[in-house]
XYZ file of C-alpha atoms in Angstrom:
571
model
C 4.270 -12.418 21.622
C 2.812 -13.789 18.409
C 1.763 -10.321 17.283
C 5.330 -9.083 17.619
C 6.708 -12.117 15.844
C 4.512 -11.256 12.857
C 5.308 -7.537 13.037
C 9.090 -7.677 13.458
C 10.098 -11.130 12.150
C 11.396 -9.880 8.786
C 12.418 -6.393 9.910
C 15.903 -5.501 8.616
C 16.802 -4.061 12.040
C 17.391 -6.302 15.048
C 14.503 -6.185 17.560
C 14.829 -7.737 21.033
C 12.257 -7.722 23.861
C 13.037 -8.732 27.457
C 10.878 -8.903 30.579
C 11.582 -7.095 33.863
C 13.618 -10.099 35.077
C 16.066 -9.702 32.169
C 14.723 -12.733 30.341
C 14.558 -12.444 26.552
C 11.025 -13.213 25.357
C 11.401 -12.230 21.693
C 14.286 -11.764 19.244
C 13.781 -11.530 15.496
C 15.851 -13.091 12.718
C 18.087 -10.017 12.310
C 18.990 -10.221 16.025
C 20.278 -13.772 15.722
C 22.221 -12.890 12.553
C 23.958 -10.059 14.421
C 24.525 -11.595 17.870
C 24.393 -15.339 17.195
C 24.021 -17.132 20.525
C 25.351 -14.129 22.452
C 22.154 -12.141 23.012
C 23.057 -11.959 26.688
C 25.660 -9.337 25.729
C 22.734 -6.891 25.721
C 22.613 -7.341 29.530
C 26.203 -8.001 30.562
C 29.765 -8.594 29.387
C 30.288 -12.238 28.413
C 33.415 -14.342 28.061
C 33.389 -13.957 24.295
C 31.688 -10.608 23.670
C 31.073 -7.152 25.096
C 28.971 -4.192 24.019
C 30.533 -0.787 24.636
C 28.830 2.584 24.621
C 30.755 5.235 22.691
C 31.421 8.326 24.803
C 30.222 11.372 22.872
C 33.157 13.528 24.096
C 36.200 11.299 23.933
C 34.875 8.674 21.477
C 36.370 6.074 23.794
C 34.119 3.052 24.346
C 32.893 2.317 27.869
C 31.043 -0.840 28.857
C 27.325 -0.152 29.369
C 24.681 -2.810 28.640
C 21.742 -1.141 26.850
C 19.000 -3.113 28.615
C 20.214 -1.728 31.942
C 18.525 1.665 31.420
C 15.469 0.386 29.591
C 14.523 -1.995 32.393
C 14.772 0.977 34.755
C 11.960 2.547 32.709
C 14.243 4.929 30.766
C 14.192 5.540 27.022
C 17.023 6.531 24.675
C 17.312 7.011 20.933
C 20.058 6.184 18.361
C 22.830 5.706 20.931
C 26.110 4.415 19.438
C 27.643 1.143 20.643
C 30.618 -0.932 19.566
C 30.198 -4.729 19.546
C 33.417 -6.649 20.117
C 33.188 -10.433 19.958
C 35.469 -13.365 19.266
C 32.983 -14.843 16.797
C 33.095 -11.709 14.613
C 35.765 -11.060 12.014
C 35.687 -7.360 12.889
C 34.043 -4.992 15.377
C 30.498 -3.920 14.551
C 29.194 -0.374 14.986
C 25.578 -0.192 16.146
C 22.988 2.424 16.959
C 20.463 1.271 19.552
C 17.084 2.761 20.484
C 15.517 1.564 23.729
C 11.963 1.860 25.066
C 10.225 0.503 28.190
C 7.620 -1.990 27.078
C 4.255 -2.712 28.740
C 1.307 -4.891 27.697
C -1.544 -3.994 30.096
C -3.788 -6.847 28.961
C -1.188 -9.449 30.021
C 0.539 -7.450 32.815
C 3.790 -7.801 30.894
C 6.529 -5.311 31.781
C 9.924 -5.120 30.172
C 11.884 -3.324 27.501
C 12.450 -3.259 23.733
C 15.677 -2.586 21.839
C 15.783 -1.679 18.148
C 19.326 -2.186 16.837
C 20.714 -0.860 13.560
C 24.075 -2.049 12.208
C 25.940 1.024 10.860
C 29.316 -0.678 10.357
C 29.198 -0.234 6.587
C 28.351 3.427 7.053
C 31.243 3.899 9.507
C 33.786 1.908 7.494
C 33.273 3.933 4.370
C 32.985 7.376 5.938
C 36.674 8.040 5.355
C 36.108 7.550 1.603
C 33.643 10.412 1.489
C 36.268 13.138 1.467
C 37.749 11.554 -1.664
C 34.270 11.324 -3.161
C 33.705 15.047 -2.545
C 36.402 16.178 -4.941
C 35.548 13.392 -7.374
C 31.921 14.512 -7.466
C 32.959 18.072 -8.215
C 35.061 16.915 -11.166
C 32.149 15.079 -12.793
C 29.595 17.797 -12.146
C 27.566 16.257 -9.287
C 26.490 17.735 -5.976
C 28.990 16.687 -3.312
C 27.947 14.890 -0.161
C 28.080 17.922 2.130
C 25.895 19.892 -0.244
C 23.518 16.944 -0.607
C 23.019 16.730 3.172
C 22.469 20.490 3.281
C 19.763 20.206 0.607
C 18.063 17.414 2.548
C 18.020 19.612 5.664
C 16.477 22.508 3.758
C 13.951 20.156 2.136
C 12.900 18.914 5.584
C 12.370 22.504 6.717
C 10.081 22.984 3.703
C 8.098 19.886 4.694
C 7.367 21.494 8.069
C 6.136 24.691 6.453
C 4.141 23.198 3.596
C 3.122 19.736 4.848
C 4.884 18.061 1.909
C 7.109 14.975 1.765
C 10.537 14.038 0.501
C 12.321 10.780 -0.357
C 15.949 9.693 -0.453
C 17.092 6.891 -2.740
C 20.358 5.131 -1.933
C 21.739 3.395 -5.027
C 24.495 0.807 -5.420
C 25.635 -0.322 -8.889
C 27.664 -3.543 -8.926
C 29.448 -4.503 -12.160
C 30.374 -8.080 -12.888
C 33.971 -8.698 -14.022
C 34.771 -4.999 -13.957
C 37.064 -3.214 -11.519
C 37.118 0.495 -10.792
C 40.917 0.297 -10.695
C 40.873 -0.016 -14.478
C 39.724 3.604 -14.564
C 41.970 5.517 -12.121
C 41.262 8.944 -13.609
C 37.745 10.404 -13.230
C 37.692 11.816 -16.756
C 38.609 8.420 -18.226
C 36.161 6.363 -16.139
C 33.755 5.459 -18.939
C 31.724 3.155 -16.780
C 31.083 5.771 -14.095
C 30.317 8.564 -16.537
C 27.879 6.395 -18.481
C 26.110 5.324 -15.278
C 25.724 8.981 -14.333
C 24.434 9.744 -17.813
C 21.914 6.898 -17.475
C 20.746 8.291 -14.132
C 20.369 11.813 -15.479
C 18.199 10.524 -18.319
C 15.742 9.128 -15.775
C 15.827 11.914 -13.189
C 14.080 15.263 -13.448
C 16.085 18.524 -13.260
C 14.712 19.234 -9.781
C 16.064 15.939 -8.378
C 19.426 16.093 -6.601
C 22.069 13.477 -7.508
C 25.236 12.869 -5.473
C 27.971 10.237 -5.665
C 29.148 9.244 -2.193
C 31.418 6.247 -2.809
C 32.980 4.301 -5.655
C 29.735 2.797 -6.943
C 27.103 4.348 -4.670
C 24.832 7.334 -5.222
C 22.186 9.313 -3.367
C 19.124 10.924 -4.925
C 16.868 13.485 -3.248
C 13.268 13.712 -4.474
C 11.292 16.684 -3.147
C 7.563 17.469 -3.226
C 6.624 13.798 -3.155
C 2.918 13.317 -3.859
C 2.669 9.557 -3.495
C 4.609 6.446 -2.678
C 4.078 5.147 -6.203
C 5.770 8.279 -7.573
C 8.973 7.362 -5.712
C 8.867 3.663 -6.558
C 8.299 4.534 -10.228
C 11.576 6.487 -10.177
C 13.318 3.496 -8.595
C 11.904 1.164 -11.254
C 12.975 3.523 -14.058
C 16.513 3.711 -12.629
C 16.688 -0.074 -12.328
C 15.553 -0.555 -15.919
C 17.794 2.191 -17.301
C 21.018 0.966 -15.698
C 20.477 -2.702 -16.486
C 19.879 -1.900 -20.152
C 22.993 0.274 -20.543
C 24.982 -2.705 -21.804
C 22.679 -2.917 -24.834
C 23.706 0.536 -26.072
C 27.159 1.127 -24.550
C 30.551 -0.533 -24.994
C 31.198 -1.224 -21.306
C 29.877 -4.413 -19.671
C 27.196 -3.475 -17.122
C 25.923 -6.952 -16.324
C 25.608 -7.049 -12.557
C 23.109 -5.707 -10.043
C 21.396 -2.451 -9.174
C 20.313 -2.203 -5.540
C 18.070 0.646 -4.418
C 16.937 1.622 -0.930
C 14.285 4.234 -0.219
C 13.589 6.290 2.899
C 10.605 8.606 3.235
C 10.504 11.829 5.216
C 7.782 14.289 6.127
C 7.047 17.174 8.461
C 6.508 14.825 11.402
C 9.999 14.048 12.441
C 13.125 12.781 10.903
C 16.465 14.589 10.606
C 18.682 14.375 7.523
C 21.226 11.967 9.041
C 18.513 9.519 10.104
C 16.932 9.578 6.654
C 20.312 8.862 5.058
C 20.917 5.931 7.423
C 17.462 4.562 6.674
C 18.052 4.761 2.919
C 21.406 3.017 3.380
C 19.768 0.309 5.508
C 17.059 -0.263 2.889
C 19.717 -0.474 0.165
C 21.611 -3.137 2.143
C 18.333 -5.042 2.517
C 17.850 -4.780 -1.254
C 21.228 -6.473 -1.729
C 19.923 -9.404 0.297
C 16.782 -9.619 -1.853
C 17.904 -10.049 -5.489
C 14.329 -10.520 -6.698
C 13.321 -7.034 -5.558
C 14.016 -3.930 -7.643
C 14.057 -1.793 -4.490
C 13.402 -1.912 -0.747
C 11.686 0.745 1.362
C 12.817 1.396 4.913
C 9.988 0.641 7.316
C 10.187 2.137 10.791
C 8.758 -0.282 13.392
C 7.864 2.788 15.484
C 5.694 4.183 12.663
C 2.161 4.053 14.067
C 0.412 6.915 12.271
C -1.726 5.133 9.701
C -2.946 8.502 8.417
C 0.515 9.154 6.972
C -0.228 8.794 3.285
C 3.133 7.415 2.194
C 3.192 4.655 4.786
C -0.460 3.877 4.173
C 0.381 3.430 0.485
C 3.129 0.977 1.376
C 0.751 -0.912 3.646
C -1.994 -0.944 1.003
C 0.334 -2.264 -1.689
C 1.378 -5.078 0.653
C -2.233 -5.687 1.672
C -3.143 -6.359 -1.950
C -0.214 -8.772 -2.306
C -0.777 -10.461 1.089
C -4.561 -10.825 0.729
C -5.339 -8.710 3.815
C -8.317 -7.368 1.852
C -11.601 -9.227 1.769
C -15.083 -8.766 0.369
C -18.461 -8.387 1.981
C -21.666 -8.671 -0.019
C -24.834 -6.612 0.403
C -27.903 -8.449 -0.876
C -30.108 -6.746 -3.487
C -33.783 -7.661 -3.059
C -36.819 -7.768 -5.290
C -39.200 -5.144 -3.868
C -42.258 -7.140 -4.909
C -41.221 -10.558 -3.600
C -38.679 -9.525 -0.915
C -36.286 -12.169 -2.214
C -32.579 -11.930 -3.008
C -31.904 -11.386 -6.699
C -28.241 -10.413 -6.473
C -25.435 -9.015 -4.334
C -23.145 -6.000 -4.485
C -19.516 -6.726 -3.547
C -17.832 -4.262 -1.174
C -14.107 -4.340 -0.365
C -12.818 -4.240 3.219
C -9.295 -4.052 4.701
C -8.344 -5.963 7.840
C -5.134 -4.120 8.739
C -2.840 -6.318 10.882
C -2.250 -3.569 13.485
C -5.067 -1.051 12.991
C -7.926 -3.485 12.633
C -10.799 -3.077 10.196
C -10.354 0.061 8.074
C -13.412 1.501 6.291
C -13.228 1.993 2.499
C -13.198 5.773 2.990
C -9.695 5.401 4.475
C -8.110 3.641 1.505
C -10.246 3.757 -1.658
C -9.538 7.489 -2.334
C -5.828 6.779 -1.810
C -5.988 3.793 -4.158
C -7.675 6.009 -6.761
C -5.056 8.737 -6.383
C -2.036 6.446 -6.605
C -3.219 3.988 -9.241
C -3.364 1.062 -6.796
C -7.071 0.918 -7.625
C -6.148 -0.898 -10.856
C -4.736 -4.089 -9.243
C -7.215 -3.734 -6.387
C -10.167 -3.424 -8.762
C -9.052 -6.421 -10.805
C -8.789 -8.509 -7.626
C -12.278 -7.415 -6.516
C -13.718 -8.347 -9.921
C -12.126 -11.802 -9.964
C -12.907 -12.572 -6.313
C -16.554 -11.455 -6.727
C -17.051 -13.637 -9.803
C -15.315 -16.569 -8.139
C -17.559 -16.332 -5.075
C -20.786 -16.171 -7.119
C -19.669 -19.179 -9.168
C -19.051 -21.107 -5.949
C -22.583 -20.325 -4.729
C -24.021 -21.360 -8.074
C -22.163 -24.677 -7.932
C -23.341 -25.523 -4.398
C -26.864 -24.012 -4.511
C -28.788 -24.719 -7.752
C -31.255 -21.882 -7.019
C -28.349 -19.387 -7.071
C -28.043 -19.770 -10.847
C -30.324 -16.746 -11.293
C -28.352 -14.486 -8.949
C -25.980 -11.776 -10.177
C -23.038 -10.014 -8.594
C -22.655 -6.260 -8.970
C -19.063 -4.935 -8.997
C -17.979 -1.302 -8.824
C -15.305 -0.231 -11.310
C -13.161 2.907 -11.165
C -12.500 5.530 -13.832
C -8.810 4.554 -13.587
C -9.686 1.015 -14.658
C -11.603 2.282 -17.677
C -8.573 4.320 -18.718
C -6.614 1.084 -19.253
C -6.427 -0.202 -22.819
C -6.633 -3.770 -21.518
C -9.910 -3.355 -19.603
C -12.039 -5.416 -22.029
C -9.465 -8.206 -22.179
C -9.176 -8.310 -18.380
C -12.945 -8.592 -17.882
C -13.155 -11.352 -20.507
C -10.222 -13.237 -18.956
C -11.785 -13.149 -15.489
C -15.059 -14.610 -16.766
C -13.185 -17.352 -18.627
C -10.939 -18.224 -15.679
C -13.866 -18.411 -13.251
C -16.202 -19.943 -15.861
C -18.990 -17.499 -14.971
C -21.736 -16.544 -17.409
C -21.569 -12.844 -18.423
C -25.268 -12.475 -17.623
C -24.380 -13.098 -13.948
C -22.216 -9.964 -13.812
C -23.301 -6.337 -13.420
C -20.665 -3.614 -13.634
C -21.430 -0.446 -11.703
C -19.868 2.864 -12.669
C -20.278 6.363 -11.285
C -20.742 9.580 -13.201
C -17.056 10.398 -12.659
C -16.182 7.506 -14.996
C -18.242 9.120 -17.721
C -16.779 12.566 -17.145
C -13.135 11.448 -17.108
C -13.433 9.119 -20.102
C -16.151 10.843 -22.132
C -14.327 10.526 -25.461
C -13.752 6.765 -25.330
C -16.217 5.397 -22.803
C -19.189 4.811 -25.142
C -17.262 2.341 -27.286
C -15.976 0.472 -24.212
C -19.422 0.272 -22.623
C -20.970 -0.990 -25.853
C -18.301 -3.693 -26.056
C -19.010 -4.747 -22.453
C -22.730 -5.027 -23.178
C -22.007 -7.127 -26.276
C -20.302 -9.623 -23.954
C -23.678 -10.043 -22.213
C -22.726 -8.048 -19.112
C -25.213 -5.539 -17.700
C -24.230 -1.962 -16.872
C -25.491 0.102 -13.973
C -24.946 3.781 -13.188
C -24.369 4.253 -9.461
C -25.239 7.218 -7.196
C -27.489 8.627 -9.901
C -28.578 12.227 -9.350
C -25.486 13.381 -7.444
C -23.636 14.754 -10.497
C -24.165 17.767 -12.703
C -25.159 16.203 -16.005
C -27.005 13.070 -14.952
C -29.962 13.381 -17.305
C -27.764 13.761 -20.386
C -25.839 10.604 -19.495
C -28.900 8.408 -19.509
C -29.631 8.709 -23.231
C -25.978 8.942 -24.344
C -24.683 5.797 -22.674
C -25.875 2.153 -22.836
C -27.016 1.488 -19.275
C -29.350 -1.280 -18.139
C -29.920 -0.195 -14.545
C -30.170 3.088 -12.682
C -29.312 3.141 -8.970
C -30.964 6.017 -7.126
C -28.701 7.536 -4.484
C -29.774 7.074 -0.856
C -29.893 10.855 -0.316
C -33.136 11.076 -2.328
C -34.986 8.802 0.076
C -34.202 10.901 3.146
C -37.274 12.930 4.163
C -38.883 12.389 0.759
C -42.241 11.907 2.477
C -42.141 15.424 3.971
C -39.994 17.167 1.340
C -42.355 17.403 -1.649
C -39.718 18.917 -3.937
C -37.420 15.959 -3.293
C -40.316 13.563 -3.834
C -41.103 15.149 -7.211
C -37.450 14.794 -8.283
C -37.500 11.164 -7.199
C -40.702 10.486 -9.148
C -39.265 12.234 -12.222
C -36.109 10.109 -12.147
C -38.090 6.884 -11.925
C -40.388 7.885 -14.797
C -37.391 8.895 -16.907
C -35.753 5.518 -16.263
C -38.940 3.703 -17.323
C -39.159 5.753 -20.525
C -35.578 4.777 -21.364
C -36.220 1.093 -20.590
C -33.986 1.033 -17.491
C -34.504 -0.978 -14.323
C -34.461 1.054 -11.096
C -32.620 0.057 -7.916
C -33.090 2.149 -4.788
C -30.187 2.378 -2.347
C -30.258 3.141 1.365
C -33.593 1.533 2.284
C -33.318 1.622 6.061
C -36.889 2.042 7.357
C -40.373 0.792 6.593
C -41.198 4.331 5.448
C -38.399 4.148 2.856
C -39.733 0.796 1.703
C -43.263 2.168 1.356
C -41.944 5.051 -0.747
C -40.007 2.929 -3.223
C -42.876 0.459 -3.424
C -45.270 3.317 -4.259
C -42.809 4.493 -6.927
C -42.770 0.917 -8.317
C -38.987 0.484 -8.109
C -38.097 -3.075 -9.118
C -35.374 -3.698 -6.543
C -33.510 -2.165 -3.642
C -30.858 -2.620 -1.015
C -30.298 -1.241 2.451
C -30.130 -2.101 6.140
C -33.882 -2.806 6.274
C -33.219 -5.872 4.113
C -29.625 -6.676 5.098
C -26.316 -5.108 6.006
C -23.200 -6.119 4.024
C -22.359 -9.697 5.028
C -19.449 -12.077 4.779
C -19.747 -14.752 2.108
C -20.724 -17.491 4.593
C -23.599 -15.371 5.943
C -24.850 -14.609 2.418
C -24.772 -18.326 1.608
C -26.819 -19.070 4.733
C -29.318 -16.367 3.722
C -29.701 -17.828 0.226
C -30.231 -21.325 1.631
C -32.779 -19.986 4.114
C -34.673 -18.308 1.265
C -34.643 -21.586 -0.684
C -35.989 -23.479 2.334
C -38.713 -20.886 2.896
C -39.815 -21.154 -0.721
C -39.896 -24.950 -0.463
C -42.029 -24.753 2.669
C -44.499 -22.398 0.976
C -44.752 -24.668 -2.071
C -45.488 -27.667 0.144
C -48.136 -25.696 2.018
C -49.812 -24.680 -1.259
C -49.905 -28.295 -2.389
């Protein structure tokens, strides 16, 4: 059960797994916080606790242990229960989802319960009617209207394949009581909070006040996860800085929970509960500006919003790693450098190819922290090889950089800082850029590239020949190396037009004083072609696939040993 311990350990909902003999084999931290030592109440009434199912018709609780049905291979979703126990100060309202649970590889059979504490939601429901009229008086959408808008927004997601988000917001004020402001029109604190929220929100966002110090916000047409978290960060900053410009003391806390909805499923009530749950989790995590509800049943990694969340955590949790593809001298067939390539070992989905997450990182801006990590890790690894293998002093590492990174004002400072931290010579670094970098930053890129070259770093243009204005770029920008795209090698021996283009590109590079690197060398025929064209270096599966750092180190050492053996033989 180690995999489940890692997956559900810190989940804000209680998760309990039992085998077919009613023995509990896993219970996460939230389970023990809710049930203490009375987890057996999920199977039977105990001397100090019982779990009652709420009858949908009469609302009268009847005793019905939830594991009873699950272990009979039956599923149920969001069923309400009431937990009554002597160790609790008050009854707890729960919603429980149950699923039969099978692990074929271990022949394990049992059941899983996912338990959500909705006591806070239930306790305060009676306050909502008061909040309805209050909201009308201060010009906000009331709760009923807010729910209606969420329902209509979800219908739109089904039609248009778009996404929505709900933010649940709690504003706690230190040393300030709402009772000081009994009249809505005179409640300065409340009105100024609402004013602060409206300054951050767009006109198309829906704002509703549901309780004394709690609000809901509906964001429609969500493009990315970072779009929603940016709103949460702006709200957090805005409300905590109110005390600097207003007369009322706002020192306290701002807790924000986020739930995400799309065409695939959720109803309005579930989304609201999820946002509430995430907000309660935020209260337990003072260091976080917001918390996002994560559904343990969410398995569709293609869902962009959840993939964004996972990618952001992957960067923080070091789930990403680098492989290195050796670059060889065509003449000597020896390693002269490596190109670093990022990989993602997803904890549930396994190894994800770059095509699954690099475009998303580009779109959302996550490529900026990701790219900085790749740069630092690549330089650190080369420095380690140079320290342990003297012959590696002449090697270089080639790192791809995104157009988004070049749009940052701090790009030059970041590159310089990485080299200083790692203590790597600039001549050991090659920065690769694609034509898209040049297109998207054409007005400012020349100055940045010149500054990078002045540091002693070499510049390479990647995938050359695949854009629309490639030839013009070569004389306008200060490149050192031209990498010919692999597509030009395919069938070049039989496609004479392609061969002529390839020859023209190589001659043009020579005339401009550029080195030429051929990509995608996979066969002896490819190698013969680039050798005939007198390309200086190349990379591809014929030489080596991308390798982990330990395998590259072994390859370098093997090359050193081979050279030593040849020298001895010559002597």
